[in-house]
mmCIF file of C-alpha atoms in Angstrom:
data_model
loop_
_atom_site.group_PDB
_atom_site.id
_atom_site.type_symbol
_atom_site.label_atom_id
_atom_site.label_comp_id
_atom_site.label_asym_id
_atom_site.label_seq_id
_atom_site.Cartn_x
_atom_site.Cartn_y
_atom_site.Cartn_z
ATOM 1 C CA UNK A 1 -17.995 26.420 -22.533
ATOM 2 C CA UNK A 2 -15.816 24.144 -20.334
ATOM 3 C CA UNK A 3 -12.194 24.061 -21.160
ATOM 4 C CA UNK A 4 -10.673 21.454 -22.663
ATOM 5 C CA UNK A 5 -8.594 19.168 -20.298
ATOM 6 C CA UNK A 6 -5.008 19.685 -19.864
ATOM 7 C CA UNK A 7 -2.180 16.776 -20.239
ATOM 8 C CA UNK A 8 1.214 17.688 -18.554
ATOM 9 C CA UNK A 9 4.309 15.989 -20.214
ATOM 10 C CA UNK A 10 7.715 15.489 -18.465
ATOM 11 C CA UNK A 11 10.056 13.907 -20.828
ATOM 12 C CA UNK A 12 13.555 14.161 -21.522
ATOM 13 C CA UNK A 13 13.373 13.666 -25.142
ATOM 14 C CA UNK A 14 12.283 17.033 -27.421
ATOM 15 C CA UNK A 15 11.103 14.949 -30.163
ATOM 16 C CA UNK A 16 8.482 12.610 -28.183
ATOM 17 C CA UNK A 17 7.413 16.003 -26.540
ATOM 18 C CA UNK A 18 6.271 17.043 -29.918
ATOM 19 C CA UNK A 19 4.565 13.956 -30.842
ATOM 20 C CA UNK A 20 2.688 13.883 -27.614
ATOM 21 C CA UNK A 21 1.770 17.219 -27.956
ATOM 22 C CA UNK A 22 0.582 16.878 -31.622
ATOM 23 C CA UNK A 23 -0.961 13.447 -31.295
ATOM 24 C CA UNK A 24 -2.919 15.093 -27.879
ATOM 25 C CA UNK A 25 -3.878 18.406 -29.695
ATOM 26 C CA UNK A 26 -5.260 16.788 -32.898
ATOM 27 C CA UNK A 27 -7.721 15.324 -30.135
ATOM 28 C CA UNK A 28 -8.912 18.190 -28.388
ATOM 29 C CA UNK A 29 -6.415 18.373 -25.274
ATOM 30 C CA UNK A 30 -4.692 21.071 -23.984
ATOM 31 C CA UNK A 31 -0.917 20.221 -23.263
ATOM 32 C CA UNK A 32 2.485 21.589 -21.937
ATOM 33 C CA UNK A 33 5.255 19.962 -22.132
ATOM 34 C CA UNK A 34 9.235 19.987 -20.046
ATOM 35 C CA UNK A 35 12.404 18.577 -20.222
ATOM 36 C CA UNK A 36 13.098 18.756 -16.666
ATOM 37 C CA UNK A 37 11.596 17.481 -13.305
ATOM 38 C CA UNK A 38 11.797 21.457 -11.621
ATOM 39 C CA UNK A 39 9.909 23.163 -14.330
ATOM 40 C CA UNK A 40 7.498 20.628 -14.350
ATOM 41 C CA UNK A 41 6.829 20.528 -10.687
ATOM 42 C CA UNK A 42 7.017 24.429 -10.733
ATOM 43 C CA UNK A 43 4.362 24.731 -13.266
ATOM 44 C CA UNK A 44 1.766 22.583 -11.542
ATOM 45 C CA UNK A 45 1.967 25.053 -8.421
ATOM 46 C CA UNK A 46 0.612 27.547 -10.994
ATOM 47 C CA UNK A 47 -1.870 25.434 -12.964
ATOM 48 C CA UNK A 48 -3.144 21.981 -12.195
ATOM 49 C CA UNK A 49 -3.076 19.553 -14.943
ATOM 50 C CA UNK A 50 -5.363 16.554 -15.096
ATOM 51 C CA UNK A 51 -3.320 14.005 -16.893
ATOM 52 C CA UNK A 52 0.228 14.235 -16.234
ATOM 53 C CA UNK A 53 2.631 11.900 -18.432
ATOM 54 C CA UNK A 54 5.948 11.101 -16.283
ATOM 55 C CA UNK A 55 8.853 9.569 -18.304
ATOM 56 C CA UNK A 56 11.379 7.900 -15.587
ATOM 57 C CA UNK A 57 14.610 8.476 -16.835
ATOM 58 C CA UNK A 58 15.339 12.470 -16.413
ATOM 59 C CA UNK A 59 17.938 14.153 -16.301
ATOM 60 C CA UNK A 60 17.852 16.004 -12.817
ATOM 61 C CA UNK A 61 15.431 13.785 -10.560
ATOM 62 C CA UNK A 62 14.246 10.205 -10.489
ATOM 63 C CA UNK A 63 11.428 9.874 -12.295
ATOM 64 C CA UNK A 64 9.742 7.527 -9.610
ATOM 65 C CA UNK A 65 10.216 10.002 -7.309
ATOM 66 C CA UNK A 66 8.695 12.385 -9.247
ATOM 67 C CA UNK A 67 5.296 10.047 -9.352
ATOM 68 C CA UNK A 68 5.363 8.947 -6.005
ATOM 69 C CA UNK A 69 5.122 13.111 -5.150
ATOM 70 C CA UNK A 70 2.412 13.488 -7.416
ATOM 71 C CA UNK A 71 0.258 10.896 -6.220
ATOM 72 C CA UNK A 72 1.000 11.916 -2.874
ATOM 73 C CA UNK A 73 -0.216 15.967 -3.828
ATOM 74 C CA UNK A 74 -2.250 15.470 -6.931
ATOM 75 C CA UNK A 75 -5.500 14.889 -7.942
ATOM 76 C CA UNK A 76 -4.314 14.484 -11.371
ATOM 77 C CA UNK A 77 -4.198 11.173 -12.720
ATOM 78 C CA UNK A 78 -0.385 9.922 -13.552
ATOM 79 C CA UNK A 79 0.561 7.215 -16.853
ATOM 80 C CA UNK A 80 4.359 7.040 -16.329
ATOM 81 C CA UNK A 81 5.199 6.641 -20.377
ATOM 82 C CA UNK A 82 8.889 4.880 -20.296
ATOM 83 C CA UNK A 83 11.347 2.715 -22.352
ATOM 84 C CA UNK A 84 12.266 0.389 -19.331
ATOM 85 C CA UNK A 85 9.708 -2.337 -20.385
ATOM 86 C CA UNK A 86 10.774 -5.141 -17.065
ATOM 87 C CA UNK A 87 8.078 -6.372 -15.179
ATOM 88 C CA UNK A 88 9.674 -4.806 -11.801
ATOM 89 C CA UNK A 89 9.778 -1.146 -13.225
ATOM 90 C CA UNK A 90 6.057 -0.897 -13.937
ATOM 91 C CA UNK A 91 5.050 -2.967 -10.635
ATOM 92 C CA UNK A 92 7.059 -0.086 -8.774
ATOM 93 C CA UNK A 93 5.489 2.520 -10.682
ATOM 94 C CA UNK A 94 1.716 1.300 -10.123
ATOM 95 C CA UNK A 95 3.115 0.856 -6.167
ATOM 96 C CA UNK A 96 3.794 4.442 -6.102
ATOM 97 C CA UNK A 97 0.913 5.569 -7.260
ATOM 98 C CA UNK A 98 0.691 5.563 -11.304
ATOM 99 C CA UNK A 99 -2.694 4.611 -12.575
ATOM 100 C CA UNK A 100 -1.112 3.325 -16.037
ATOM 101 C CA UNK A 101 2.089 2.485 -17.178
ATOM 102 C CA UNK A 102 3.218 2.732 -21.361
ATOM 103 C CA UNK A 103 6.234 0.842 -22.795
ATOM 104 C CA UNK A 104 8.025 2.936 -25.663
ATOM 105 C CA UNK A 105 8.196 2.977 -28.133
ATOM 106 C CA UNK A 106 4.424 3.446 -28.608
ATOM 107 C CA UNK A 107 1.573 4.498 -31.000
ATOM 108 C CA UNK A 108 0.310 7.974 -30.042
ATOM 109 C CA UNK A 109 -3.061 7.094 -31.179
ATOM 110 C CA UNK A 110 -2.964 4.598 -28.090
ATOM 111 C CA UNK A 111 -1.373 7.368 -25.515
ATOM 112 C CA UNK A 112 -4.268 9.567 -26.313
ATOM 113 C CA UNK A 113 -6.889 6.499 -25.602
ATOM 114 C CA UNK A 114 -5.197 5.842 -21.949
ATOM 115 C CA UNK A 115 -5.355 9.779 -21.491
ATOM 116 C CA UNK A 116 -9.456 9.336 -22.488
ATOM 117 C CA UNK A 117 -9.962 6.398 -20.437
ATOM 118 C CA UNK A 118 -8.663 7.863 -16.875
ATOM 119 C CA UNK A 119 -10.497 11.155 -17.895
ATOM 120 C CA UNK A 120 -14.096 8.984 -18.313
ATOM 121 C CA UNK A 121 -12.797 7.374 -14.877
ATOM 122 C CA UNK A 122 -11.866 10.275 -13.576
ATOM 123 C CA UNK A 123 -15.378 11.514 -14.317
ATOM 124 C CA UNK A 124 -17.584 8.567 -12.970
ATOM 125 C CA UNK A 125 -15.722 9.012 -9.900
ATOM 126 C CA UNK A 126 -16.313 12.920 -9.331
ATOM 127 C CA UNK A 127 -19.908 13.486 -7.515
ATOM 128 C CA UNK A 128 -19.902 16.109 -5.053
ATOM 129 C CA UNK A 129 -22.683 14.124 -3.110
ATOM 130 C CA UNK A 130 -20.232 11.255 -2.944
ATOM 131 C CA UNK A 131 -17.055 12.696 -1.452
ATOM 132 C CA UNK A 132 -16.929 11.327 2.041
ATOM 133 C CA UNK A 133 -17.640 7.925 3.365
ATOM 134 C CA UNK A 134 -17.484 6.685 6.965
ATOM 135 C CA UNK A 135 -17.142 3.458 8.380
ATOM 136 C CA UNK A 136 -15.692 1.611 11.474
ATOM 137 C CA UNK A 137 -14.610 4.830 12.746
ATOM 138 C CA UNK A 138 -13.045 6.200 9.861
ATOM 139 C CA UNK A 139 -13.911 9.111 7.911
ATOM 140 C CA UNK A 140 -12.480 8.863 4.504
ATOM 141 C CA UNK A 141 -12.273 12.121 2.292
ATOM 142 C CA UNK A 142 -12.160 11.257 -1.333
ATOM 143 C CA UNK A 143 -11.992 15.076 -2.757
ATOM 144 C CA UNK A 144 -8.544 15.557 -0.198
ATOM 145 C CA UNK A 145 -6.883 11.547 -0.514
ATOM 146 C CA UNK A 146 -7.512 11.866 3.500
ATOM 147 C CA UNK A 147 -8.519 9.347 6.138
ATOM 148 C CA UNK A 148 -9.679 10.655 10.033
ATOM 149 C CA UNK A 149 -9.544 8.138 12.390
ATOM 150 C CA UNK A 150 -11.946 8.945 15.501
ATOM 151 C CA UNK A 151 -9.273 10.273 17.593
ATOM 152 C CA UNK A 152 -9.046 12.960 15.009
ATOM 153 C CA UNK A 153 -5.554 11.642 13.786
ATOM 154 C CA UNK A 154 -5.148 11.936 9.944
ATOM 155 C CA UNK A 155 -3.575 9.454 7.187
ATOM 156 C CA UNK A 156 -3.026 10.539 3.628
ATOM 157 C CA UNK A 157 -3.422 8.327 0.934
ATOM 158 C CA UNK A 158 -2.697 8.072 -2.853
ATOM 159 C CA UNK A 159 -4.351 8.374 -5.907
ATOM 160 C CA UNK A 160 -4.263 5.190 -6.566
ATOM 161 C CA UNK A 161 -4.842 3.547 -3.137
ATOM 162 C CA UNK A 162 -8.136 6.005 -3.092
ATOM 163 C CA UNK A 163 -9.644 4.017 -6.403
ATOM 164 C CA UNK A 164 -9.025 0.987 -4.553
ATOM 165 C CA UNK A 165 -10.392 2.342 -1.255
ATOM 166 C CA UNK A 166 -13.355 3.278 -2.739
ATOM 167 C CA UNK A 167 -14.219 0.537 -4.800
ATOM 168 C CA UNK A 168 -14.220 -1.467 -1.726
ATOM 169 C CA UNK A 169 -16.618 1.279 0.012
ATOM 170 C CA UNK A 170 -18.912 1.645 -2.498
ATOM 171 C CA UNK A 171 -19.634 -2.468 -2.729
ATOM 172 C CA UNK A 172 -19.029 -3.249 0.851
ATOM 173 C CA UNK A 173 -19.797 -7.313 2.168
ATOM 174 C CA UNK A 174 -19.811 -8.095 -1.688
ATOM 175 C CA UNK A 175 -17.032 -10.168 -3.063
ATOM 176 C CA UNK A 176 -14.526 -8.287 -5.575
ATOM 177 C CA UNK A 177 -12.555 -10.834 -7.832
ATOM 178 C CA UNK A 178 -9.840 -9.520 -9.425
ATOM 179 C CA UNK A 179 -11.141 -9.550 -12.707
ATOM 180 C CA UNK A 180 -13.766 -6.895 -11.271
ATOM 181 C CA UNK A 181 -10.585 -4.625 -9.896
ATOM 182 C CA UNK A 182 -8.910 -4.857 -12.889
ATOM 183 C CA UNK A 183 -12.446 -4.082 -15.122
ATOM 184 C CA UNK A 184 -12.951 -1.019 -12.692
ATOM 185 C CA UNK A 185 -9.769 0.438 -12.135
ATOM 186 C CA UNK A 186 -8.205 -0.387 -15.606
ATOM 187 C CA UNK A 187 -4.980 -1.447 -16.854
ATOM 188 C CA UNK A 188 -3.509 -4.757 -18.395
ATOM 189 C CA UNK A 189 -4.220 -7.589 -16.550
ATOM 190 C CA UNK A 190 -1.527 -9.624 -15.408
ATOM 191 C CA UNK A 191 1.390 -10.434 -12.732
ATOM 192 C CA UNK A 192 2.327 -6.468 -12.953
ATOM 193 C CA UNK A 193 -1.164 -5.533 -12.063
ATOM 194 C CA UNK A 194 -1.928 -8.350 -9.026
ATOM 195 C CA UNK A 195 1.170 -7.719 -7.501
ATOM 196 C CA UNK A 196 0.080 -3.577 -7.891
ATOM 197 C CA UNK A 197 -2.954 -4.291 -6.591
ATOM 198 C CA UNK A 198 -1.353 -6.530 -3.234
ATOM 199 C CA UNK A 199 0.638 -3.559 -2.205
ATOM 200 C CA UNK A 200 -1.777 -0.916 -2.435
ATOM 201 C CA UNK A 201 -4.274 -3.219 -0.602
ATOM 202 C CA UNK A 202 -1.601 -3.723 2.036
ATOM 203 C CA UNK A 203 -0.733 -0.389 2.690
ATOM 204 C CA UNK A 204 -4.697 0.036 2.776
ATOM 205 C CA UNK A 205 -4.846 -2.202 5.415
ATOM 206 C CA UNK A 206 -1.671 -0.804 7.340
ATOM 207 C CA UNK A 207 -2.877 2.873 7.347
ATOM 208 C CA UNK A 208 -6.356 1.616 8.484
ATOM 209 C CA UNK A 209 -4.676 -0.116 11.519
ATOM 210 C CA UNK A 210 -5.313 -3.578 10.484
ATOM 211 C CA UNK A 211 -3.384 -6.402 11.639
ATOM 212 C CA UNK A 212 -1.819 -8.037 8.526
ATOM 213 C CA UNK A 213 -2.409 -11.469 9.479
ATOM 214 C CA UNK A 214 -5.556 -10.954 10.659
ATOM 215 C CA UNK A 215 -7.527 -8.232 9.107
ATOM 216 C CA UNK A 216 -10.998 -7.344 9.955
ATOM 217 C CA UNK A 217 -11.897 -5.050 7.282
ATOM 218 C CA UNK A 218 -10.122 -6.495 3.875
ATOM 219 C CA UNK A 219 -10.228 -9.865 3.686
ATOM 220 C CA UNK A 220 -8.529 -11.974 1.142
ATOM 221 C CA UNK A 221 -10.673 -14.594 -0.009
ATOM 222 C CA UNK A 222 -7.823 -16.533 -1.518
ATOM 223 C CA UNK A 223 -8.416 -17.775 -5.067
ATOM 224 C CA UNK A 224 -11.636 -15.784 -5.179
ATOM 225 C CA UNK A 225 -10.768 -12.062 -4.529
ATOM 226 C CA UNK A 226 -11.410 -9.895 -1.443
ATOM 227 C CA UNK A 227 -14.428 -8.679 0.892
ATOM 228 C CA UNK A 228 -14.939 -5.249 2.870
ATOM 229 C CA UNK A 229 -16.711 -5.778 5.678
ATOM 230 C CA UNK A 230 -16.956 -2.357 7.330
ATOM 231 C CA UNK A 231 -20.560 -1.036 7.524
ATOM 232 C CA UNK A 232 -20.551 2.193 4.983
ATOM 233 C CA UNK A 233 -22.313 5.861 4.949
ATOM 234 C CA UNK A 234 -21.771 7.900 2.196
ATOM 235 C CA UNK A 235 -22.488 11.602 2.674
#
């Protein structure tokens, strides 16, 4: 029997611990729960999670901080779950590599849904056969967020930039409006989310070499969406 799949929460608050927790039990999940950035980060070294819940106001690190390191060394996917509810905070949090982003106060019964949805993602996304993709000179490794340029030099990359990455390789010289990117990747449409989705296309398109004002790979087709143009192999 497969184990059930375990939800790490950092928050600063006891009693939203426990509610988590409970709410995220009562549906099947495993969970652990901290108080503090350092026993959170020291757990995952002995057990990976695969949800983690990041609150952003804690009491010994920055709570960004915390997500941008997890996106950078995680495979697990990251909702940031946080009472600052401005625009700004949740565009920096998706730039940083959070796949969701929940305004408290909330219901639980809707924190458990987001935890489902990036798990079915999560899933869809996870054949073996499907790890690796090449194009233009560029190896990209899905199963360790690398890219491998031909001269053997190596680029790491986000969670989140790899959904985007891939989405793009797996429909290559087909148009992707961002309707589609938001239906695919998830999350509330809106400013939060097109401005989310600008950055991590532009640091796409910086770590690929391209030149910003004229790229050859991603191409904004502007009031339409955007093109990859790259012949693809998957392997």
């Amino acid at each position: 029997m497969s184990r059930a799949p375990l939800v790490a929460i950092l928050d600063d608050e006891p009693e939203i611990r426990r509610m988590l927790a409970l709410a995220l039990e009562e549906a099947g999940f495993q969970t652990t729960a901290f108080g503090r950035a350092t026993e959170f980060e020291a757990a995952l070294k002995r057990r990976a999670p695969d949800v983690c819940l990041v609150d952003l106001g804690l009491p010994d690190r920055d709570g960004l901080a915390v997500v941008h390191r997890l996106a950078l060394e995680s495979g697990a996917a990251i909702i940031i779950v946080s009472g600052r509810a401005q625009v700004q905070d949740r565009v920096t949090g998706l730039e940083l590599g959070a796949d969701d982003y929940i305004i408290k106060p909330f219901d639980p019964a809707e924190v458990v849904a987001r935890v489902r949805a990036r798990l079915r993602k999560g899933r869809a996304e996870s054949v073996p056969a499907t790890q690796t993709a090449y194009f233009s000179g560029w190896t990209a490794h899905f199963d360790r967020y690398l890219l491998v340029a031909g001269d053997g030099t190596e680029v790491a990359f986000s969670h989140a930039e790899g959904e985007v990455l891939r989405l793009f390789l797996e429909s290559p010289r087909r148009l992707i409006s961002r309707a589609q990117m938001q239906e695919s990747l998830g999350g509330a449409a809106g400013e939060s989310f097109d401005r989310a989705m600008d950055v991590r296309i532009s640091r796409l398109r910086t770590k690929l070499g391209e030149d910003p004002r004229n790229p050859t790979l991603i191409k904004t087709i502007y009031g339409a969406g955007y093109i990859f143009l790259g012949e693809v192999e998957w392997r």
